[in-house]
GROMACS .gro file of C-alpha atoms in nm:
model
  498
    1MET     CA    1 -12.049  -0.941  11.934
    2ALA     CA    2 -12.148  -1.165  11.650
    3ARG     CA    3 -12.194  -1.026  11.281
    4ILE     CA    4 -12.530  -1.161  11.141
    5ALA     CA    5 -12.690  -1.205  10.811
    6VAL     CA    6 -13.017  -1.137  10.758
    7ILE     CA    7 -13.205  -1.226  10.420
    8GLY     CA    8 -13.540  -1.048  10.371
    9ALA     CA    9 -13.702  -0.714  10.519
   10GLY     CA   10 -14.028  -0.839  10.658
   11LEU     CA   11 -14.183  -0.786  10.939
   12GLY     CA   12 -14.035  -1.109  11.120
   13ALA     CA   13 -13.698  -1.038  10.987
   14MET     CA   14 -13.650  -0.722  11.103
   15ALA     CA   15 -13.839  -0.757  11.433
   16ALA     CA   16 -13.546  -1.062  11.464
   17ALA     CA   17 -13.268  -0.796  11.376
   18ALA     CA   18 -13.401  -0.525  11.603
   19ARG     CA   19 -13.389  -0.777  11.894
   20LEU     CA   20 -13.064  -0.895  11.786
   21ALA     CA   21 -12.914  -0.542  11.779
   22VAL     CA   22 -13.020  -0.504  12.141
   23ALA     CA   23 -12.873  -0.794  12.251
   24GLY     CA   24 -12.543  -0.658  12.121
   25HIS     CA   25 -12.514  -0.838  11.728
   26ARG     CA   26 -12.430  -0.718  11.435
   27PRO     CA   27 -12.738  -0.740  11.223
   28VAL     CA   28 -12.710  -0.654  10.835
   29VAL     CA   29 -13.042  -0.697  10.653
   30PHE     CA   30 -12.992  -0.767  10.269
   31GLU     CA   31 -13.351  -0.754  10.084
   32ARG     CA   32 -13.362  -0.808   9.722
   33ALA     CA   33 -13.625  -0.545   9.674
   34SER     CA   34 -13.551  -0.171   9.703
   35THR     CA   35 -13.775  -0.142  10.042
   36TYR     CA   36 -13.861  -0.305  10.325
   37GLY     CA   37 -14.185  -0.434  10.468
   38GLY     CA   38 -14.216  -0.754  10.212
   39ALA     CA   39 -14.622  -0.877  10.186
   40VAL     CA   40 -14.664  -0.559  10.391
   41GLY     CA   41 -14.653  -0.293  10.115
   42ARG     CA   42 -14.793   0.006  10.010
   43PHE     CA   43 -14.999   0.136   9.671
   44GLU     CA   44 -15.048   0.492   9.552
   45ARG     CA   45 -15.244   0.640   9.246
   46ASP     CA   46 -15.429   0.978   9.202
   47GLY     CA   47 -15.374   1.060   9.558
   48PHE     CA   48 -15.572   0.736   9.683
   49THR     CA   49 -15.310   0.530   9.914
   50PHE     CA   50 -15.393   0.151   9.999
   51ASP     CA   51 -15.205  -0.166  10.166
   52THR     CA   52 -15.151  -0.459   9.942
   53GLY     CA   53 -15.107  -0.663  10.273
   54PRO     CA   54 -15.311  -0.722  10.546
   55GLY     CA   55 -15.567  -0.436  10.659
   56LEU     CA   56 -15.598  -0.499  10.993
   57LEU     CA   57 -15.365  -0.573  11.317
   58PRO     CA   58 -15.481  -0.869  11.535
   59LEU     CA   59 -15.261  -0.946  11.880
   60PRO     CA   60 -15.115  -0.600  11.892
   61ALA     CA   61 -14.973  -0.733  12.236
   62VAL     CA   62 -14.700  -0.894  12.003
   63TYR     CA   63 -14.547  -0.551  11.864
   64ARG     CA   64 -14.600  -0.388  12.190
   65ASP     CA   65 -14.383  -0.624  12.339
   66LEU     CA   66 -14.145  -0.552  12.048
   67PHE     CA   67 -14.074  -0.198  12.101
   68VAL     CA   68 -14.088  -0.198  12.482
   69LYS     CA   69 -13.802  -0.454  12.449
   70THR     CA   70 -13.577  -0.290  12.204
   71GLY     CA   71 -13.649   0.080  12.330
   72LYS     CA   72 -13.870   0.101  12.601
   73GLU     CA   73 -14.104   0.293  12.396
   74PRO     CA   74 -14.545   0.208  12.428
   75LEU     CA   75 -14.637   0.109  12.047
   76GLU     CA   76 -14.906   0.359  12.064
   77ASP     CA   77 -14.643   0.633  12.099
   78LEU     CA   78 -14.542   0.525  11.756
   79VAL     CA   79 -14.857   0.433  11.549
   80GLY     CA   80 -15.195   0.555  11.570
   81LEU     CA   81 -15.377   0.248  11.650
   82THR     CA   82 -15.747   0.246  11.685
   83GLN     CA   83 -16.008  -0.063  11.826
   84VAL     CA   84 -16.239  -0.087  11.529
   85GLU     CA   85 -16.610  -0.115  11.610
   86PRO     CA   86 -16.809  -0.270  11.488
   87ALA     CA   87 -16.535  -0.530  11.472
   88VAL     CA   88 -16.740  -0.663  11.145
   89ARG     CA   89 -17.005  -0.687  10.969
   90HIS     CA   90 -17.127  -1.011  10.791
   91VAL     CA   91 -17.343  -1.043  10.496
   92PHE     CA   92 -17.481  -1.414  10.442
   93ALA     CA   93 -17.584  -1.536  10.127
   94ASP     CA   94 -17.941  -1.536  10.256
   95GLY     CA   95 -17.922  -1.172  10.278
   96THR     CA   96 -17.919  -1.170  10.682
   97THR     CA   97 -17.670  -0.912  10.803
   98THR     CA   98 -17.495  -0.867  11.163
   99ASP     CA   99 -17.248  -0.640  11.282
  100LEU     CA  100 -17.041  -0.826  11.560
  101PRO     CA  101 -16.899  -0.585  11.807
  102ASN     CA  102 -16.506  -0.592  11.909
  103ALA     CA  103 -16.362  -0.819  12.198
  104ARG     CA  104 -16.679  -0.822  12.355
  105ARG     CA  105 -16.823  -1.176  12.349
  106ALA     CA  106 -17.160  -1.136  12.514
  107GLY     CA  107 -17.234  -0.874  12.269
  108VAL     CA  108 -17.154  -1.130  12.011
  109ALA     CA  109 -17.387  -1.356  12.132
  110GLU     CA  110 -17.683  -1.080  12.132
  111ALA     CA  111 -17.586  -0.984  11.797
  112LEU     CA  112 -17.645  -1.357  11.671
  113ASP     CA  113 -17.948  -1.441  11.827
  114ALA     CA  114 -18.072  -1.120  11.711
  115ALA     CA  115 -17.974  -1.177  11.380
  116VAL     CA  116 -17.960  -1.594  11.326
  117GLY     CA  117 -18.254  -1.621  11.628
  118ALA     CA  118 -18.275  -1.711  11.971
  119GLY     CA  119 -18.057  -1.988  12.038
  120ALA     CA  120 -17.769  -1.896  11.804
  121GLY     CA  121 -17.586  -1.687  12.081
  122GLU     CA  122 -17.555  -1.937  12.313
  123ARG     CA  123 -17.459  -2.219  12.078
  124TRP     CA  124 -17.148  -1.978  11.982
  125SER     CA  125 -17.055  -1.869  12.283
  126ALA     CA  126 -17.053  -2.281  12.397
  127PHE     CA  127 -16.818  -2.266  12.133
  128MET     CA  128 -16.600  -2.029  12.223
  129ASN     CA  129 -16.582  -2.140  12.557
  130ARG     CA  130 -16.430  -2.467  12.379
  131ALA     CA  131 -16.229  -2.271  12.177
  132ARG     CA  132 -16.088  -2.134  12.478
  133GLU     CA  133 -15.952  -2.390  12.636
  134ALA     CA  134 -15.825  -2.542  12.276
  135TRP     CA  135 -15.631  -2.182  12.304
  136ASP     CA  136 -15.460  -2.238  12.683
  137ARG     CA  137 -15.394  -2.568  12.583
  138SER     CA  138 -15.205  -2.449  12.264
  139ARG     CA  139 -15.088  -2.146  12.295
  140ARG     CA  140 -14.765  -2.162  12.478
  141PRO     CA  141 -14.601  -2.452  12.282
  142LEU     CA  142 -14.751  -2.310  11.936
  143LEU     CA  143 -14.635  -1.944  12.001
  144GLU     CA  144 -14.447  -1.860  12.256
  145GLU     CA  145 -14.154  -2.171  12.261
  146PRO     CA  146 -13.969  -2.281  11.970
  147LEU     CA  147 -14.092  -2.577  11.794
  148TRP     CA  148 -14.079  -2.872  12.041
  149PRO     CA  149 -13.814  -3.130  11.913
  150ASN     CA  150 -14.102  -3.363  12.059
  151TRP     CA  151 -14.354  -3.185  11.804
  152ARG     CA  152 -14.549  -3.502  11.729
  153VAL     CA  153 -14.710  -3.429  12.023
  154LEU     CA  154 -14.850  -3.112  11.901
  155ALA     CA  155 -14.937  -3.326  11.565
  156ASP     CA  156 -15.146  -3.641  11.705
  157ARG     CA  157 -15.346  -3.435  12.021
  158GLU     CA  158 -15.609  -3.241  11.934
  159PRO     CA  159 -15.626  -2.973  12.177
  160TYR     CA  160 -16.016  -2.844  12.115
  161PRO     CA  161 -16.277  -3.080  12.308
  162ALA     CA  162 -16.519  -3.157  12.092
  163VAL     CA  163 -16.866  -3.243  12.215
  164VAL     CA  164 -16.939  -3.597  12.241
  165ARG     CA  165 -17.271  -3.694  12.045
  166ARG     CA  166 -17.393  -3.987  12.250
  167ARG     CA  167 -17.546  -4.245  11.985
  168LEU     CA  168 -17.767  -4.535  12.058
  169LEU     CA  169 -17.648  -4.775  11.793
  170GLY     CA  170 -17.300  -4.699  11.637
  171ARG     CA  171 -16.970  -4.515  11.754
  172ASP     CA  172 -16.993  -4.186  11.972
  173ARG     CA  173 -16.901  -3.927  11.749
  174THR     CA  174 -16.739  -3.621  11.778
  175ALA     CA  175 -16.569  -3.327  11.561
  176THR     CA  176 -16.250  -3.334  11.418
  177THR     CA  177 -16.244  -3.085  11.175
  178LEU     CA  178 -16.392  -2.733  11.164
  179ALA     CA  179 -16.666  -2.807  10.911
  180GLY     CA  180 -16.727  -3.072  11.195
  181VAL     CA  181 -16.792  -2.815  11.463
  182GLY     CA  182 -17.033  -2.652  11.247
  183THR     CA  183 -17.220  -2.960  11.201
  184PHE     CA  184 -17.209  -3.069  11.535
  185GLU     CA  185 -17.233  -2.821  11.741
  186LEU     CA  186 -17.375  -2.504  11.615
  187GLY     CA  187 -17.667  -2.705  11.509
  188GLY     CA  188 -17.610  -2.676  11.070
  189ASP     CA  189 -17.733  -2.306  11.085
  190PRO     CA  190 -17.623  -2.202  10.709
  191ARG     CA  191 -17.511  -1.902  10.881
  192LEU     CA  192 -17.324  -2.013  11.178
  193VAL     CA  193 -17.160  -2.246  10.987
  194ALA     CA  194 -17.046  -1.942  10.729
  195LEU     CA  195 -16.941  -1.777  11.035
  196LEU     CA  196 -16.704  -2.010  11.142
  197GLU     CA  197 -16.576  -2.116  10.768
  198GLN     CA  198 -16.466  -1.794  10.709
  199TYR     CA  199 -16.178  -1.754  10.943
  200ALA     CA  200 -16.031  -2.082  10.790
  201LEU     CA  201 -16.105  -1.928  10.403
  202ALA     CA  202 -15.939  -1.617  10.506
  203TYR     CA  203 -15.613  -1.791  10.574
  204GLY     CA  204 -15.670  -2.017  10.322
  205LEU     CA  205 -15.763  -2.320  10.515
  206ASP     CA  206 -16.010  -2.603  10.368
  207PRO     CA  207 -16.299  -2.573  10.683
  208ARG     CA  208 -16.350  -2.983  10.560
  209THR     CA  209 -16.001  -3.083  10.669
  210ALA     CA  210 -15.903  -2.835  10.916
  211PRO     CA  211 -15.855  -2.959  11.261
  212ALA     CA  212 -16.119  -2.891  11.504
  213SER     CA  213 -15.840  -2.666  11.716
  214ALA     CA  214 -15.891  -2.402  11.427
  215ALA     CA  215 -16.161  -2.281  11.674
  216VAL     CA  216 -15.866  -2.077  11.790
  217LEU     CA  217 -15.887  -1.826  11.498
  218PRO     CA  218 -16.237  -1.691  11.572
  219TYR     CA  219 -16.121  -1.678  11.929
  220MET     CA  220 -15.847  -1.505  11.916
  221GLU     CA  221 -16.006  -1.235  11.701
  222GLN     CA  222 -16.353  -1.195  11.951
  223THR     CA  223 -16.123  -1.239  12.251
  224PHE     CA  224 -15.827  -0.988  12.146
  225GLY     CA  225 -15.989  -0.768  11.925
  226THR     CA  226 -15.893  -0.630  11.631
  227TRP     CA  227 -15.729  -0.287  11.566
  228ALA     CA  228 -15.640  -0.022  11.289
  229VAL     CA  229 -15.342   0.143  11.211
  230SER     CA  230 -15.374   0.505  11.156
  231GLY     CA  231 -15.226   0.551  10.751
  232GLY     CA  232 -15.229   0.163  10.729
  233LEU     CA  233 -15.022  -0.137  10.818
  234ARG     CA  234 -14.756   0.031  10.605
  235ALA     CA  235 -14.710   0.259  10.915
  236LEU     CA  236 -14.662  -0.018  11.129
  237ALA     CA  237 -14.352  -0.149  10.901
  238ASP     CA  238 -14.236   0.179  10.876
  239ALA     CA  239 -14.211   0.218  11.254
  240VAL     CA  240 -13.990  -0.142  11.298
  241TYR     CA  241 -13.758  -0.009  11.005
  242ALA     CA  242 -13.710   0.285  11.194
  243ARG     CA  243 -13.625   0.101  11.525
  244CYS     CA  244 -13.409  -0.096  11.356
  245LEU     CA  245 -13.222   0.180  11.221
  246ARG     CA  246 -13.227   0.350  11.590
  247ARG     CA  247 -13.042   0.037  11.708
  248GLY     CA  248 -12.779   0.015  11.430
  249VAL     CA  249 -12.924  -0.250  11.203
  250GLU     CA  250 -12.753  -0.203  10.873
  251PHE     CA  251 -13.004  -0.265  10.523
  252VAL     CA  252 -12.887  -0.344  10.172
  253PHE     CA  253 -13.169  -0.252   9.954
  254ASP     CA  254 -13.153  -0.426   9.579
  255ALA     CA  255 -12.925  -0.712   9.730
  256ALA     CA  256 -13.054  -1.044   9.562
  257VAL     CA  257 -12.890  -1.321   9.775
  258SER     CA  258 -12.772  -1.613   9.565
  259ARG     CA  259 -12.651  -1.851   9.811
  260ILE     CA  260 -12.598  -1.940  10.189
  261VAL     CA  261 -12.230  -1.989  10.243
  262VAL     CA  262 -12.124  -2.291  10.413
  263LYS     CA  263 -11.839  -2.332  10.598
  264ASP     CA  264 -11.659  -2.644  10.790
  265GLY     CA  265 -12.085  -2.762  10.864
  266ARG     CA  266 -12.246  -2.440  10.962
  267ALA     CA  267 -12.357  -2.126  10.794
  268ALA     CA  268 -12.088  -1.888  10.739
  269GLY     CA  269 -12.274  -1.579  10.529
  270VAL     CA  270 -12.429  -1.484  10.249
  271GLU     CA  271 -12.311  -1.428   9.877
  272LEU     CA  272 -12.493  -1.202   9.674
  273ALA     CA  273 -12.635  -1.230   9.278
  274ASP     CA  274 -12.300  -0.950   9.232
  275GLY     CA  275 -12.061  -1.182   9.353
  276THR     CA  276 -11.955  -1.012   9.692
  277PHE     CA  277 -11.940  -1.258   9.954
  278HIS     CA  278 -12.060  -1.093  10.345
  279ASP     CA  279 -11.915  -1.339  10.632
  280ALA     CA  280 -12.130  -1.371  10.937
  281ALA     CA  281 -12.159  -1.591  11.245
  282PHE     CA  282 -12.524  -1.693  11.179
  283VAL     CA  283 -12.770  -1.644  10.888
  284VAL     CA  284 -13.141  -1.563  10.962
  285ALA     CA  285 -13.338  -1.636  10.669
  286GLY     CA  286 -13.672  -1.446  10.640
  287VAL     CA  287 -13.766  -1.628  10.280
  288ALA     CA  288 -14.012  -1.883  10.172
  289PRO     CA  289 -13.924  -2.221  10.144
  290GLY     CA  290 -13.864  -2.295   9.776
  291VAL     CA  291 -13.635  -1.945   9.790
  292LEU     CA  292 -13.448  -2.108  10.105
  293ASP     CA  293 -13.376  -2.451   9.901
  294GLY     CA  294 -13.221  -2.251   9.655
  295LEU     CA  295 -12.984  -2.045   9.827
  296LEU     CA  296 -12.892  -2.427   9.962
  297PRO     CA  297 -12.875  -2.680   9.656
  298GLY     CA  298 -12.880  -3.038   9.733
  299GLN     CA  299 -12.934  -2.974  10.118
  300THR     CA  300 -13.218  -3.041  10.358
  301VAL     CA  301 -13.228  -2.802  10.664
  302ARG     CA  302 -13.605  -2.805  10.716
  303GLY     CA  303 -13.654  -3.082  10.965
  304GLU     CA  304 -13.919  -3.318  10.964
  305VAL     CA  305 -14.214  -3.116  10.966
  306PRO     CA  306 -14.469  -3.176  10.693
  307ALA     CA  307 -14.527  -2.836  10.600
  308PRO     CA  308 -14.781  -2.767  10.355
  309SER     CA  309 -14.597  -2.716  10.009
  310GLU     CA  310 -14.654  -2.384   9.865
  311SER     CA  311 -14.778  -2.480   9.525
  312ALA     CA  312 -15.080  -2.639   9.717
  313VAL     CA  313 -15.142  -2.356   9.964
  314PRO     CA  314 -15.433  -2.077   9.817
  315SER     CA  315 -15.328  -1.724   9.754
  316ARG     CA  316 -15.521  -1.400   9.708
  317LEU     CA  317 -15.696  -1.174   9.470
  318THR     CA  318 -15.663  -0.806   9.580
  319VAL     CA  319 -15.880  -0.523   9.405
  320HIS     CA  320 -15.843  -0.151   9.513
  321LEU     CA  321 -16.077   0.062   9.477
  322ALA     CA  322 -16.093   0.431   9.414
  323LEU     CA  323 -16.472   0.603   9.479
  324ARG     CA  324 -16.560   0.915   9.439
  325GLY     CA  325 -16.822   1.026   9.712
  326ALA     CA  326 -16.743   1.076  10.109
  327ARG     CA  327 -16.731   0.750  10.299
  328PRO     CA  328 -17.115   0.706  10.422
  329GLU     CA  329 -17.127   0.768  10.800
  330GLY     CA  330 -17.136   0.451  11.001
  331THR     CA  331 -16.997   0.234  10.778
  332PRO     CA  332 -16.826  -0.027  10.915
  333HIS     CA  333 -16.469  -0.060  10.884
  334ARG     CA  334 -16.478  -0.424  10.732
  335THR     CA  335 -16.758  -0.639  10.575
  336VAL     CA  336 -16.765  -1.007  10.522
  337VAL     CA  337 -17.000  -1.062  10.193
  338HIS     CA  338 -17.048  -1.419  10.212
  339GLY     CA  339 -17.029  -1.648   9.914
  340ALA     CA  340 -17.363  -1.754   9.751
  341ASP     CA  341 -17.256  -2.151   9.736
  342ARG     CA  342 -17.000  -2.254   9.984
  343ASP     CA  343 -16.968  -2.606   9.840
  344ALA     CA  344 -16.909  -2.423   9.513
  345GLU     CA  345 -16.665  -2.209   9.633
  346LEU     CA  346 -16.487  -2.531   9.878
  347ALA     CA  347 -16.462  -2.676   9.516
  348TRP     CA  348 -16.326  -2.409   9.362
  349LEU     CA  349 -16.075  -2.345   9.621
  350PHE     CA  350 -15.913  -2.694   9.700
  351ASP     CA  351 -16.069  -2.917   9.421
  352ASP     CA  352 -15.992  -2.774   9.117
  353GLY     CA  353 -16.373  -2.672   9.029
  354PRO     CA  354 -16.513  -2.400   8.855
  355ARG     CA  355 -16.537  -2.043   8.994
  356PRO     CA  356 -16.842  -1.990   9.176
  357GLY     CA  357 -17.049  -1.701   9.105
  358ARG     CA  358 -17.015  -1.484   9.376
  359PRO     CA  359 -16.724  -1.532   9.616
  360THR     CA  360 -16.674  -1.454   9.941
  361VAL     CA  361 -16.485  -1.128   9.981
  362ALA     CA  362 -16.368  -0.904  10.249
  363VAL     CA  363 -16.424  -0.507  10.178
  364LEU     CA  364 -16.223  -0.277  10.395
  365ARG     CA  365 -16.383   0.085  10.402
  366THR     CA  366 -16.107   0.229  10.650
  367GLY     CA  367 -16.239   0.605  10.620
  368ASP     CA  368 -15.835   0.714  10.698
  369PRO     CA  369 -15.770   1.076  10.554
  370ALA     CA  370 -15.446   0.922  10.500
  371HIS     CA  371 -15.603   0.748  10.244
  372VAL     CA  372 -15.745   0.942   9.978
  373PRO     CA  373 -15.677   1.294   9.839
  374ASP     CA  374 -15.938   1.437  10.013
  375ALA     CA  375 -16.258   1.405  10.220
  376GLY     CA  376 -16.465   1.395   9.903
  377HIS     CA  377 -16.304   1.070   9.792
  378GLU     CA  378 -16.327   0.696   9.919
  379ALA     CA  379 -16.096   0.410   9.885
  380VAL     CA  380 -16.174   0.028   9.910
  381THR     CA  381 -15.967  -0.275   9.952
  382VAL     CA  382 -16.155  -0.592   9.840
  383THR     CA  383 -15.965  -0.945   9.917
  384VAL     CA  384 -16.099  -1.285   9.823
  385THR     CA  385 -15.889  -1.624   9.901
  386VAL     CA  386 -15.799  -1.781   9.527
  387PRO     CA  387 -15.654  -2.120   9.467
  388PRO     CA  388 -15.303  -2.149   9.414
  389HIS     CA  389 -15.144  -2.022   9.115
  390ALA     CA  390 -15.500  -1.856   9.023
  391ARG     CA  391 -15.444  -1.664   8.680
  392VAL     CA  392 -15.713  -1.356   8.755
  393ASP     CA  393 -15.918  -1.276   8.475
  394GLU     CA  394 -16.191  -1.028   8.371
  395ALA     CA  395 -16.460  -1.230   8.462
  396ASP     CA  396 -16.262  -1.319   8.861
  397VAL     CA  397 -16.315  -0.916   8.898
  398GLU     CA  398 -16.626  -0.875   8.762
  399ALA     CA  399 -16.761  -1.166   9.017
  400VAL     CA  400 -16.563  -0.988   9.333
  401LEU     CA  401 -16.690  -0.621   9.267
  402ALA     CA  402 -17.106  -0.761   9.191
  403ALA     CA  403 -17.019  -0.931   9.558
  404THR     CA  404 -16.877  -0.615   9.689
  405GLU     CA  405 -17.174  -0.408   9.542
  406ARG     CA  406 -17.370  -0.626   9.824
  407ALA     CA  407 -17.163  -0.425  10.096
  408VAL     CA  408 -17.103  -0.117   9.878
  409PRO     CA  409 -17.426  -0.068   9.696
  410ASP     CA  410 -17.355   0.233   9.495
  411LEU     CA  411 -17.025   0.111   9.386
  412ARG     CA  412 -17.067   0.125   8.995
  413ASP     CA  413 -17.169   0.470   9.032
  414ARG     CA  414 -16.906   0.570   9.243
  415LEU     CA  415 -16.617   0.390   9.086
  416LEU     CA  416 -16.332   0.591   8.921
  417TRP     CA  417 -16.080   0.309   8.904
  418HIS     CA  418 -15.943  -0.016   9.021
  419GLU     CA  419 -15.633  -0.177   9.046
  420ILE     CA  420 -15.620  -0.509   9.070
  421ARG     CA  421 -15.317  -0.734   9.251
  422THR     CA  422 -15.279  -1.082   9.176
  423PRO     CA  423 -15.132  -1.394   9.323
  424GLN     CA  424 -14.824  -1.348   9.075
  425ASP     CA  425 -14.776  -0.994   9.213
  426ILE     CA  426 -14.780  -1.148   9.584
  427ALA     CA  427 -14.524  -1.405   9.436
  428GLU     CA  428 -14.289  -1.097   9.282
  429ALA     CA  429 -14.345  -0.989   9.646
  430THR     CA  430 -14.210  -1.237   9.876
  431GLY     CA  431 -14.098  -1.523   9.674
  432ALA     CA  432 -14.349  -1.772   9.763
  433ALA     CA  433 -14.435  -2.000   9.441
  434GLY     CA  434 -14.762  -1.913   9.298
  435GLY     CA  435 -14.793  -1.636   9.538
  436ALA     CA  436 -14.897  -1.866   9.864
  437VAL     CA  437 -15.011  -1.699  10.136
  438PRO     CA  438 -14.884  -1.896  10.495
  439ALA     CA  439 -15.138  -1.992  10.755
  440PRO     CA  440 -15.081  -1.972  11.142
  441ALA     CA  441 -14.948  -2.310  11.263
  442LEU     CA  442 -15.220  -2.509  11.411
  443ALA     CA  443 -15.228  -2.844  11.614
  444ALA     CA  444 -15.370  -3.193  11.520
  445ALA     CA  445 -15.409  -3.313  11.170
  446GLY     CA  446 -15.096  -3.516  11.147
  447GLY     CA  447 -14.879  -3.197  11.210
  448ARG     CA  448 -14.954  -3.086  10.857
  449LEU     CA  449 -15.062  -2.749  10.952
  450LEU     CA  450 -14.723  -2.706  11.136
  451HIS     CA  451 -14.405  -2.484  11.038
  452PRO     CA  452 -14.100  -2.602  11.080
  453ALA     CA  453 -13.867  -2.488  11.337
  454ASN     CA  454 -13.678  -2.153  11.364
  455GLY     CA  455 -13.368  -2.363  11.415
  456THR     CA  456 -13.293  -2.562  11.117
  457GLU     CA  457 -13.056  -2.893  11.087
  458LEU     CA  458 -12.757  -2.664  10.956
  459PRO     CA  459 -12.570  -2.502  11.230
  460GLY     CA  460 -12.588  -2.136  11.228
  461LEU     CA  461 -12.895  -2.123  11.006
  462PHE     CA  462 -13.236  -1.978  11.144
  463ALA     CA  463 -13.537  -1.943  10.987
  464VAL     CA  464 -13.796  -1.634  11.053
  465GLY     CA  465 -14.121  -1.542  10.921
  466GLY     CA  466 -14.489  -1.667  10.812
  467TRP     CA  467 -14.296  -1.980  10.606
  468SER     CA  468 -14.144  -2.085  10.971
  469HIS     CA  469 -14.259  -2.155  11.319
  470PRO     CA  470 -14.550  -2.030  11.441
  471GLY     CA  471 -14.669  -1.976  11.092
  472GLY     CA  472 -14.844  -1.691  10.903
  473GLY     CA  473 -15.026  -1.384  10.992
  474LEU     CA  474 -14.864  -1.035  11.140
  475PRO     CA  475 -14.870  -1.140  11.471
  476HIS     CA  476 -14.703  -1.476  11.389
  477ALA     CA  477 -14.406  -1.295  11.221
  478GLY     CA  478 -14.360  -1.098  11.526
  479MET     CA  479 -14.342  -1.412  11.741
  480SER     CA  480 -14.091  -1.590  11.518
  481GLY     CA  481 -13.872  -1.297  11.513
  482ALA     CA  482 -13.893  -1.295  11.866
  483LEU     CA  483 -13.819  -1.673  11.915
  484VAL     CA  484 -13.522  -1.665  11.651
  485ALA     CA  485 -13.376  -1.409  11.878
  486GLY     CA  486 -13.383  -1.597  12.169
  487LEU     CA  487 -13.225  -1.903  12.017
  488ILE     CA  488 -12.938  -1.698  11.903
  489VAL     CA  489 -12.891  -1.482  12.232
  490GLU     CA  490 -12.974  -1.801  12.449
  491GLY     CA  491 -12.888  -2.094  12.265
  492PRO     CA  492 -13.046  -2.436  12.211
  493GLU     CA  493 -13.169  -2.387  12.585
  494PHE     CA  494 -13.389  -2.101  12.489
  495ARG     CA  495 -13.773  -2.181  12.623
  496GLY     CA  496 -13.958  -1.853  12.503
  497SER     CA  497 -14.047  -1.565  12.715
  498GLN     CA  498 -14.200  -1.660  13.049
   0.00000   0.00000   0.00000
């Protein structure tokens, strides 16, 4: 039984702590904030409640596995899960609207045929079949196993089987980026292109440079479904925290770690800002790269993987809306309102261009009674990807509200108040520079969208959470916790779940 110091109480760190406790270790979690959850927070005002992080749960199987392995209890016995239907409504720039069903690929094809035109569903289905091949080829090394020592194989091989476009003159062409897939394989229809590229934008990825392997992002959503948690995603964090306590994990809040102590060439504990030292056989760091570097000044521990710099990773602007009046019957849980000018939006996000008039926004209208003071009100959360280190002003908020009106036409008449969550707020909650939000790891692209391994170059130190393998997102955080626990319990020979 080893004492293990865990830095941070995010979902990945808590998942690792719970698994380690079940294996007989004694994890102690040191969290600089006064509560757990990291990016999965909650905001309350006047009887309204909002998630400040993700609003929907993909791949709930990750957390089902966590609760079964740490207590033999189904996830559904601990939190309410509902597969939302439809999965999403898309409002395209030209006014075309379509509702896509949840985890029914044939239904998605029918919806696209009806909205975009005959043949659109067939093109999308053919793309999804190729995306399935990319998923099958990359799923295990990218999600279920520790990062391979020969990770360059993942970096240099594109798992997506792009269609070869034969040309009478010149070289044959294939799509190497997600934008290329839209042009060459989806016929360049602006609505199908917007549908595809939205999956990249939602994770802060530039579709012009994101590899074709990013096709796994829409594949995961449309194959495995999207789920709502009763009471919001914070309820999932509550359940993971409660599981940790039941397994004997100790939490110390308002306890900022100032450095990782190194003795005899390995991590040996942590020192807190108040000067106290806590020894440990292992240290698990669930923090952003810049924070980790500050805990080990002068040392390089993250290996050779060319992970993206926080300063270059986009963030999120979130606007919480308190509305008078009940949520109308038949309102979709999530609506994506696409920007008016995709080229201008990409230039704003990735090329330092001016803000477009109307950006792409995701509008969550949960209808969860736990989110409102009574049935005569509605809580709405609007999220938009913004450039790194963005400074938000009233013009930015007005642009978001204007876009939201395409999903909530009576917004202005019903609005009681709004609350803004900026990139600076995210930075404060997570420690990530500029409020950067990490994307899931992807193959190809020279490895620049991989994330550093969970094991580090400093013996005894492990990294967990969205800034480590396998990257950002709630499912990926849970997976990283399983990988770290496996590496500590079984040693470097651990090869993931079977």
